[in-house]
PDB file of C-alpha atoms in Angstrom:
ATOM      1  CA  ASP A 153      18.069  33.742 102.924  1.00  0.00           C
ATOM      2  CA  THR A 154      18.060  36.835 105.116  1.00  0.00           C
ATOM      3  CA  ALA A 155      18.989  39.945 103.148  1.00  0.00           C
ATOM      4  CA  VAL A 156      19.759  42.315 106.021  1.00  0.00           C
ATOM      5  CA  SER A 157      20.253  40.802 109.454  1.00  0.00           C
ATOM      6  CA  GLN A 158      20.795  42.434 112.824  1.00  0.00           C
ATOM      7  CA  THR A 159      21.862  41.042 116.170  1.00  0.00           C
ATOM      8  CA  PRO A 160      20.633  41.080 118.779  1.00  0.00           C
ATOM      9  CA  LYS A 161      16.903  41.517 118.208  1.00  0.00           C
ATOM     10  CA  TYR A 162      16.352  42.633 121.782  1.00  0.00           C
ATOM     11  CA  LEU A 163      18.827  44.283 124.120  1.00  0.00           C
ATOM     12  CA  VAL A 164      18.057  45.231 127.695  1.00  0.00           C
ATOM     13  CA  THR A 165      20.827  46.918 129.620  1.00  0.00           C
ATOM     14  CA  GLN A 166      21.488  49.368 132.396  1.00  0.00           C
ATOM     15  CA  MET A 167      22.454  53.001 132.166  1.00  0.00           C
ATOM     16  CA  GLY A 168      26.159  53.576 131.799  1.00  0.00           C
ATOM     17  CA  ASN A 169      26.885  50.299 130.025  1.00  0.00           C
ATOM     18  CA  ASP A 170      28.511  49.981 126.591  1.00  0.00           C
ATOM     19  CA  LYS A 171      26.786  47.832 123.977  1.00  0.00           C
ATOM     20  CA  SER A 172      27.088  46.955 120.299  1.00  0.00           C
ATOM     21  CA  ILE A 173      24.566  46.081 117.621  1.00  0.00           C
ATOM     22  CA  LYS A 174      25.728  44.219 114.536  1.00  0.00           C
ATOM     23  CA  CYS A 175      24.379  44.400 111.005  1.00  0.00           C
ATOM     24  CA  GLU A 176      25.186  42.333 107.954  1.00  0.00           C
ATOM     25  CA  GLN A 177      23.780  42.394 104.423  1.00  0.00           C
ATOM     26  CA  ASN A 178      24.240  39.724 101.771  1.00  0.00           C
ATOM     27  CA  LEU A 179      22.791  41.766  98.905  1.00  0.00           C
ATOM     28  CA  GLY A 180      26.105  43.060  97.621  1.00  0.00           C
ATOM     29  CA  HIS A 181      24.998  46.639  98.290  1.00  0.00           C
ATOM     30  CA  ASP A 182      27.553  49.395  98.644  1.00  0.00           C
ATOM     31  CA  THR A 183      25.727  51.620 101.127  1.00  0.00           C
ATOM     32  CA  MET A 184      24.503  50.853 104.630  1.00  0.00           C
ATOM     33  CA  TYR A 185      22.576  52.926 107.137  1.00  0.00           C
ATOM     34  CA  TRP A 186      21.613  53.116 110.774  1.00  0.00           C
ATOM     35  CA  TYR A 187      18.228  54.564 111.669  1.00  0.00           C
ATOM     36  CA  LYS A 188      16.678  55.225 115.055  1.00  0.00           C
ATOM     37  CA  GLN A 189      12.933  54.822 115.577  1.00  0.00           C
ATOM     38  CA  ASP A 190      11.624  56.549 118.665  1.00  0.00           C
ATOM     39  CA  SER A 191       8.609  55.665 120.782  1.00  0.00           C
ATOM     40  CA  LYS A 192       6.356  57.627 118.420  1.00  0.00           C
ATOM     41  CA  LYS A 193       7.522  55.423 115.549  1.00  0.00           C
ATOM     42  CA  PHE A 194       9.403  58.280 113.892  1.00  0.00           C
ATOM     43  CA  LEU A 195      12.418  57.114 111.880  1.00  0.00           C
ATOM     44  CA  LYS A 196      15.530  59.235 111.657  1.00  0.00           C
ATOM     45  CA  ILE A 197      18.837  58.661 109.887  1.00  0.00           C
ATOM     46  CA  MET A 198      21.863  58.387 112.142  1.00  0.00           C
ATOM     47  CA  PHE A 199      24.721  57.259 109.908  1.00  0.00           C
ATOM     48  CA  SER A 200      25.413  56.078 106.418  1.00  0.00           C
ATOM     49  CA  TYR A 201      28.465  54.324 105.015  1.00  0.00           C
ATOM     50  CA  ASN A 202      29.354  53.863 101.365  1.00  0.00           C
ATOM     51  CA  ASN A 203      32.046  51.280 100.670  1.00  0.00           C
ATOM     52  CA  LYS A 204      33.259  51.499 104.268  1.00  0.00           C
ATOM     53  CA  GLU A 205      33.441  55.293 104.159  1.00  0.00           C
ATOM     54  CA  LEU A 206      31.258  57.459 106.403  1.00  0.00           C
ATOM     55  CA  ILE A 207      29.079  59.698 104.221  1.00  0.00           C
ATOM     56  CA  ILE A 208      26.260  60.745 106.541  1.00  0.00           C
ATOM     57  CA  ASN A 209      26.713  61.597 110.185  1.00  0.00           C
ATOM     58  CA  GLU A 210      23.678  63.308 111.648  1.00  0.00           C
ATOM     59  CA  THR A 211      23.765  65.192 114.923  1.00  0.00           C
ATOM     60  CA  VAL A 212      24.132  62.074 116.978  1.00  0.00           C
ATOM     61  CA  PRO A 213      25.965  62.108 120.352  1.00  0.00           C
ATOM     62  CA  ASN A 214      29.534  60.936 119.947  1.00  0.00           C
ATOM     63  CA  ARG A 215      28.726  58.106 122.351  1.00  0.00           C
ATOM     64  CA  PHE A 216      27.451  56.440 119.179  1.00  0.00           C
ATOM     65  CA  SER A 217      30.232  55.144 116.959  1.00  0.00           C
ATOM     66  CA  PRO A 218      29.589  53.192 113.769  1.00  0.00           C
ATOM     67  CA  LYS A 219      32.194  50.823 112.407  1.00  0.00           C
ATOM     68  CA  SER A 220      32.241  49.265 108.964  1.00  0.00           C
ATOM     69  CA  PRO A 221      34.893  46.521 108.697  1.00  0.00           C
ATOM     70  CA  ASP A 222      33.786  45.778 105.131  1.00  0.00           C
ATOM     71  CA  LYS A 223      30.958  46.870 102.880  1.00  0.00           C
ATOM     72  CA  ALA A 224      28.740  43.987 104.011  1.00  0.00           C
ATOM     73  CA  HIS A 225      28.881  44.930 107.692  1.00  0.00           C
ATOM     74  CA  LEU A 226      27.990  48.036 109.659  1.00  0.00           C
ATOM     75  CA  ASN A 227      28.098  47.810 113.422  1.00  0.00           C
ATOM     76  CA  LEU A 228      26.910  50.369 115.941  1.00  0.00           C
ATOM     77  CA  HIS A 229      28.663  50.773 119.252  1.00  0.00           C
ATOM     78  CA  ILE A 230      27.087  52.833 122.002  1.00  0.00           C
ATOM     79  CA  ASN A 231      29.046  53.999 125.037  1.00  0.00           C
ATOM     80  CA  SER A 232      27.650  55.109 128.378  1.00  0.00           C
ATOM     81  CA  LEU A 233      24.067  54.249 127.541  1.00  0.00           C
ATOM     82  CA  GLU A 234      21.367  56.682 128.669  1.00  0.00           C
ATOM     83  CA  LEU A 235      17.636  56.237 129.203  1.00  0.00           C
ATOM     84  CA  GLY A 236      16.931  58.339 126.108  1.00  0.00           C
ATOM     85  CA  ASP A 237      18.787  55.843 123.944  1.00  0.00           C
ATOM     86  CA  SER A 238      15.890  53.417 124.347  1.00  0.00           C
ATOM     87  CA  ALA A 239      14.475  52.942 120.856  1.00  0.00           C
ATOM     88  CA  VAL A 240      14.387  50.531 117.965  1.00  0.00           C
ATOM     89  CA  TYR A 241      17.493  50.717 115.793  1.00  0.00           C
ATOM     90  CA  PHE A 242      17.193  49.683 112.171  1.00  0.00           C
ATOM     91  CA  CYS A 243      19.993  48.858 109.823  1.00  0.00           C
ATOM     92  CA  ALA A 244      19.365  49.168 106.086  1.00  0.00           C
ATOM     93  CA  SER A 245      21.274  48.819 102.859  1.00  0.00           C
ATOM     94  CA  SER A 246      20.945  50.053  99.309  1.00  0.00           C
ATOM     95  CA  GLN A 247      22.868  50.125  96.070  1.00  0.00           C
ATOM     96  CA  VAL A 248      23.641  53.765  95.310  1.00  0.00           C
ATOM     97  CA  THR A 249      25.208  53.700  91.904  1.00  0.00           C
ATOM     98  CA  ALA A 250      25.949  56.597  89.577  1.00  0.00           C
ATOM     99  CA  ARG A 251      25.714  60.213  90.694  1.00  0.00           C
ATOM    100  CA  SER A 252      22.882  60.706  88.238  1.00  0.00           C
ATOM    101  CA  GLN A 253      20.900  58.044  90.007  1.00  0.00           C
ATOM    102  CA  ARG A 254      21.365  59.543  93.429  1.00  0.00           C
ATOM    103  CA  GLY A 255      18.173  59.035  95.341  1.00  0.00           C
ATOM    104  CA  LEU A 256      16.826  56.393  92.990  1.00  0.00           C
ATOM    105  CA  TYR A 257      17.628  53.448  95.189  1.00  0.00           C
ATOM    106  CA  GLU A 258      15.532  51.027  97.161  1.00  0.00           C
ATOM    107  CA  GLN A 259      16.461  50.446 100.760  1.00  0.00           C
ATOM    108  CA  TYR A 260      16.251  47.068 102.419  1.00  0.00           C
ATOM    109  CA  PHE A 261      15.741  47.104 106.156  1.00  0.00           C
ATOM    110  CA  GLY A 262      16.880  44.729 108.845  1.00  0.00           C
ATOM    111  CA  PRO A 263      14.377  43.441 111.432  1.00  0.00           C
ATOM    112  CA  GLY A 264      15.388  46.040 113.997  1.00  0.00           C
ATOM    113  CA  THR A 265      16.995  45.878 117.436  1.00  0.00           C
ATOM    114  CA  ARG A 266      14.835  46.982 120.336  1.00  0.00           C
ATOM    115  CA  LEU A 267      17.138  48.590 122.880  1.00  0.00           C
ATOM    116  CA  THR A 268      15.798  49.184 126.370  1.00  0.00           C
ATOM    117  CA  VAL A 269      17.957  51.083 128.823  1.00  0.00           C
ATOM    118  CA  THR A 270      16.921  50.800 132.465  1.00  0.00           C
TER     119      THR A 270
ATOM    120  CA  LYS B 163       7.506  71.611 110.503  1.00  0.00           C
ATOM    121  CA  ASN B 164       8.683  68.287 109.086  1.00  0.00           C
ATOM    122  CA  GLU B 165       9.993  68.202 105.564  1.00  0.00           C
ATOM    123  CA  VAL B 166       7.665  65.249 104.979  1.00  0.00           C
ATOM    124  CA  GLU B 167       4.072  65.405 106.193  1.00  0.00           C
ATOM    125  CA  GLN B 168       1.639  62.511 106.120  1.00  0.00           C
ATOM    126  CA  SER B 169      -2.091  62.434 106.597  1.00  0.00           C
ATOM    127  CA  PRO B 170      -4.017  61.076 108.262  1.00  0.00           C
ATOM    128  CA  GLN B 171      -1.970  60.007 111.286  1.00  0.00           C
ATOM    129  CA  ASN B 172      -4.476  57.286 112.109  1.00  0.00           C
ATOM    130  CA  LEU B 173      -6.990  55.605 109.854  1.00  0.00           C
ATOM    131  CA  THR B 174      -9.567  52.963 110.682  1.00  0.00           C
ATOM    132  CA  ALA B 175     -11.456  51.265 107.880  1.00  0.00           C
ATOM    133  CA  GLN B 176     -13.797  48.361 107.319  1.00  0.00           C
ATOM    134  CA  GLU B 177     -12.663  45.428 105.255  1.00  0.00           C
ATOM    135  CA  GLY B 178     -13.244  46.090 101.573  1.00  0.00           C
ATOM    136  CA  GLU B 179     -12.960  49.865 101.762  1.00  0.00           C
ATOM    137  CA  PHE B 180     -10.752  51.932  99.465  1.00  0.00           C
ATOM    138  CA  ILE B 181      -7.948  53.570 101.443  1.00  0.00           C
ATOM    139  CA  THR B 182      -5.921  56.677 100.638  1.00  0.00           C
ATOM    140  CA  ILE B 183      -2.896  57.903 102.545  1.00  0.00           C
ATOM    141  CA  ASN B 184      -1.347  61.217 101.580  1.00  0.00           C
ATOM    142  CA  CYS B 185       2.199  62.513 101.695  1.00  0.00           C
ATOM    143  CA  SER B 186       3.421  66.054 101.074  1.00  0.00           C
ATOM    144  CA  TYR B 187       7.034  67.139 101.042  1.00  0.00           C
ATOM    145  CA  SER B 188       8.827  70.449 100.910  1.00  0.00           C
ATOM    146  CA  VAL B 189      12.271  69.587  99.536  1.00  0.00           C
ATOM    147  CA  GLY B 190      13.589  68.708  96.109  1.00  0.00           C
ATOM    148  CA  ILE B 191      13.625  64.961  95.716  1.00  0.00           C
ATOM    149  CA  SER B 192      15.029  62.295  93.472  1.00  0.00           C
ATOM    150  CA  ALA B 193      12.550  59.655  94.575  1.00  0.00           C
ATOM    151  CA  LEU B 194       9.748  59.022  97.021  1.00  0.00           C
ATOM    152  CA  HIS B 195       9.412  55.773  98.914  1.00  0.00           C
ATOM    153  CA  TRP B 196       6.430  54.137 100.541  1.00  0.00           C
ATOM    154  CA  LEU B 197       7.295  51.719 103.341  1.00  0.00           C
ATOM    155  CA  GLN B 198       5.163  49.365 105.385  1.00  0.00           C
ATOM    156  CA  GLN B 199       5.866  48.485 109.001  1.00  0.00           C
ATOM    157  CA  HIS B 200       3.911  45.601 110.442  1.00  0.00           C
ATOM    158  CA  PRO B 201       3.050  45.203 114.115  1.00  0.00           C
ATOM    159  CA  GLY B 202       5.991  42.819 114.431  1.00  0.00           C
ATOM    160  CA  GLY B 203       8.228  45.772 113.609  1.00  0.00           C
ATOM    161  CA  GLY B 204       9.817  44.806 110.291  1.00  0.00           C
ATOM    162  CA  ILE B 205       9.966  47.459 107.566  1.00  0.00           C
ATOM    163  CA  VAL B 206       9.336  46.584 103.944  1.00  0.00           C
ATOM    164  CA  SER B 207       9.739  48.830 100.943  1.00  0.00           C
ATOM    165  CA  LEU B 208       6.500  48.927  98.936  1.00  0.00           C
ATOM    166  CA  PHE B 209       7.273  51.451  96.225  1.00  0.00           C
ATOM    167  CA  MET B 210       9.977  53.745  95.023  1.00  0.00           C
ATOM    168  CA  LEU B 211       8.816  56.292  92.482  1.00  0.00           C
ATOM    169  CA  SER B 212      10.019  59.487  90.912  1.00  0.00           C
ATOM    170  CA  SER B 213       7.097  60.188  88.586  1.00  0.00           C
ATOM    171  CA  GLY B 214       3.669  58.969  87.594  1.00  0.00           C
ATOM    172  CA  LYS B 215       2.134  55.900  89.095  1.00  0.00           C
ATOM    173  CA  LYS B 216       3.050  52.387  90.159  1.00  0.00           C
ATOM    174  CA  LYS B 217       0.808  49.432  90.940  1.00  0.00           C
ATOM    175  CA  HIS B 218       1.492  46.243  92.812  1.00  0.00           C
ATOM    176  CA  GLY B 219      -1.484  44.007  93.479  1.00  0.00           C
ATOM    177  CA  ARG B 220      -4.035  46.032  95.443  1.00  0.00           C
ATOM    178  CA  LEU B 221      -1.584  48.833  96.135  1.00  0.00           C
ATOM    179  CA  ILE B 222      -1.222  51.901  93.943  1.00  0.00           C
ATOM    180  CA  ALA B 223       1.205  54.773  94.477  1.00  0.00           C
ATOM    181  CA  THR B 224       1.082  58.064  92.636  1.00  0.00           C
ATOM    182  CA  ILE B 225       3.284  61.116  92.712  1.00  0.00           C
ATOM    183  CA  ASN B 226       2.837  64.671  91.463  1.00  0.00           C
ATOM    184  CA  ILE B 227       6.266  66.283  91.355  1.00  0.00           C
ATOM    185  CA  GLN B 228       4.941  69.781  90.616  1.00  0.00           C
ATOM    186  CA  GLU B 229       2.621  69.686  93.622  1.00  0.00           C
ATOM    187  CA  LYS B 230       5.144  67.784  95.789  1.00  0.00           C
ATOM    188  CA  HIS B 231       2.511  65.283  96.749  1.00  0.00           C
ATOM    189  CA  SER B 232       2.118  61.521  96.705  1.00  0.00           C
ATOM    190  CA  SER B 233      -0.726  59.195  97.554  1.00  0.00           C
ATOM    191  CA  LEU B 234      -0.817  55.538  98.478  1.00  0.00           C
ATOM    192  CA  HIS B 235      -4.065  53.765  97.684  1.00  0.00           C
ATOM    193  CA  ILE B 236      -5.203  50.357  98.856  1.00  0.00           C
ATOM    194  CA  THR B 237      -8.134  48.815  97.029  1.00  0.00           C
ATOM    195  CA  ALA B 238     -10.381  46.200  98.662  1.00  0.00           C
ATOM    196  CA  SER B 239      -8.613  46.602 102.004  1.00  0.00           C
ATOM    197  CA  HIS B 240      -8.104  43.575 104.212  1.00  0.00           C
ATOM    198  CA  PRO B 241      -7.272  43.189 107.913  1.00  0.00           C
ATOM    199  CA  ARG B 242      -3.800  41.977 106.938  1.00  0.00           C
ATOM    200  CA  ASP B 243      -3.173  45.468 105.489  1.00  0.00           C
ATOM    201  CA  SER B 244      -3.189  46.801 109.066  1.00  0.00           C
ATOM    202  CA  ALA B 245       0.227  48.351 109.551  1.00  0.00           C
ATOM    203  CA  VAL B 246       2.042  51.663 109.733  1.00  0.00           C
ATOM    204  CA  TYR B 247       2.640  53.171 106.290  1.00  0.00           C
ATOM    205  CA  ILE B 248       5.596  55.491 106.047  1.00  0.00           C
ATOM    206  CA  CYS B 249       6.411  57.972 103.319  1.00  0.00           C
ATOM    207  CA  ALA B 250      10.079  58.825 102.820  1.00  0.00           C
ATOM    208  CA  VAL B 251      11.868  61.051 100.337  1.00  0.00           C
ATOM    209  CA  GLY B 252      15.340  60.739  98.895  1.00  0.00           C
ATOM    210  CA  ALA B 253      16.828  64.196  98.513  1.00  0.00           C
ATOM    211  CA  THR B 254      18.478  65.333  95.303  1.00  0.00           C
ATOM    212  CA  SER B 255      21.714  65.813  97.218  1.00  0.00           C
ATOM    213  CA  GLY B 256      22.945  62.686  98.894  1.00  0.00           C
ATOM    214  CA  SER B 257      21.577  59.259  99.666  1.00  0.00           C
ATOM    215  CA  ARG B 258      19.699  59.931 102.900  1.00  0.00           C
ATOM    216  CA  LEU B 259      15.986  59.337 103.355  1.00  0.00           C
ATOM    217  CA  THR B 260      13.787  61.750 105.258  1.00  0.00           C
ATOM    218  CA  PHE B 261      10.711  60.146 106.757  1.00  0.00           C
ATOM    219  CA  GLY B 262       7.167  61.168 107.469  1.00  0.00           C
ATOM    220  CA  GLU B 263       5.698  60.295 110.831  1.00  0.00           C
ATOM    221  CA  GLY B 264       3.741  57.393 109.470  1.00  0.00           C
ATOM    222  CA  THR B 265       0.053  56.535 109.173  1.00  0.00           C
ATOM    223  CA  GLN B 266      -1.336  53.840 111.435  1.00  0.00           C
ATOM    224  CA  LEU B 267      -3.904  51.898 109.388  1.00  0.00           C
ATOM    225  CA  THR B 268      -6.311  49.503 111.061  1.00  0.00           C
ATOM    226  CA  VAL B 269      -8.651  47.479 108.880  1.00  0.00           C
ATOM    227  CA  ASN B 270     -11.442  45.788 110.761  1.00  0.00           C
ATOM    228  CA  PRO B 271     -13.128  42.613 109.524  1.00  0.00           C
TER     229      PRO B 271
END
């Protein structure tokens, strides 16, 4: 059983298009994340949702809009794609419980979506 | 300067060698994570630790909170250990992870 799944795995599109990446987790976790991994393999947080509520929003262009219809899903919609958006996008989930345990959580990653903008 | 620094960036070893990858961080943390990313791209969490030492098979992770330093050791390395190893820290405020730039490990037969 796949814990964190993403679709599509590969996405090739032209500049200016709008595209979405979907993420689903069946772990019952309450927090989900989107990360971007650039060509140098550096991972950076983009967004985080806890129980459908946005809790982390890094300095990401507002062409990127996350949507969480329920706590098992976190989708990423990208408008007006640019060449610099080419990267691998990873979804992850974790169970962030009590305030005292903040940070003591294991994250489970999806397989990644390789986005290529031409 | 990154909040999380890893060394070395690249490491090549012969099968059977003992491997050490280091991670230093500059922020207060609740936990430190070691992740493994295989050539296929998937990311797997190896360890999450907030003190002391953890062991899983041939992998050992240690952390020194006072020195803000962690090490990942691989004993009796094998070509299948070839991957990128990423250190990440969970800050004391909030649930985000901040990542190091990763260490590319290649183990030759």
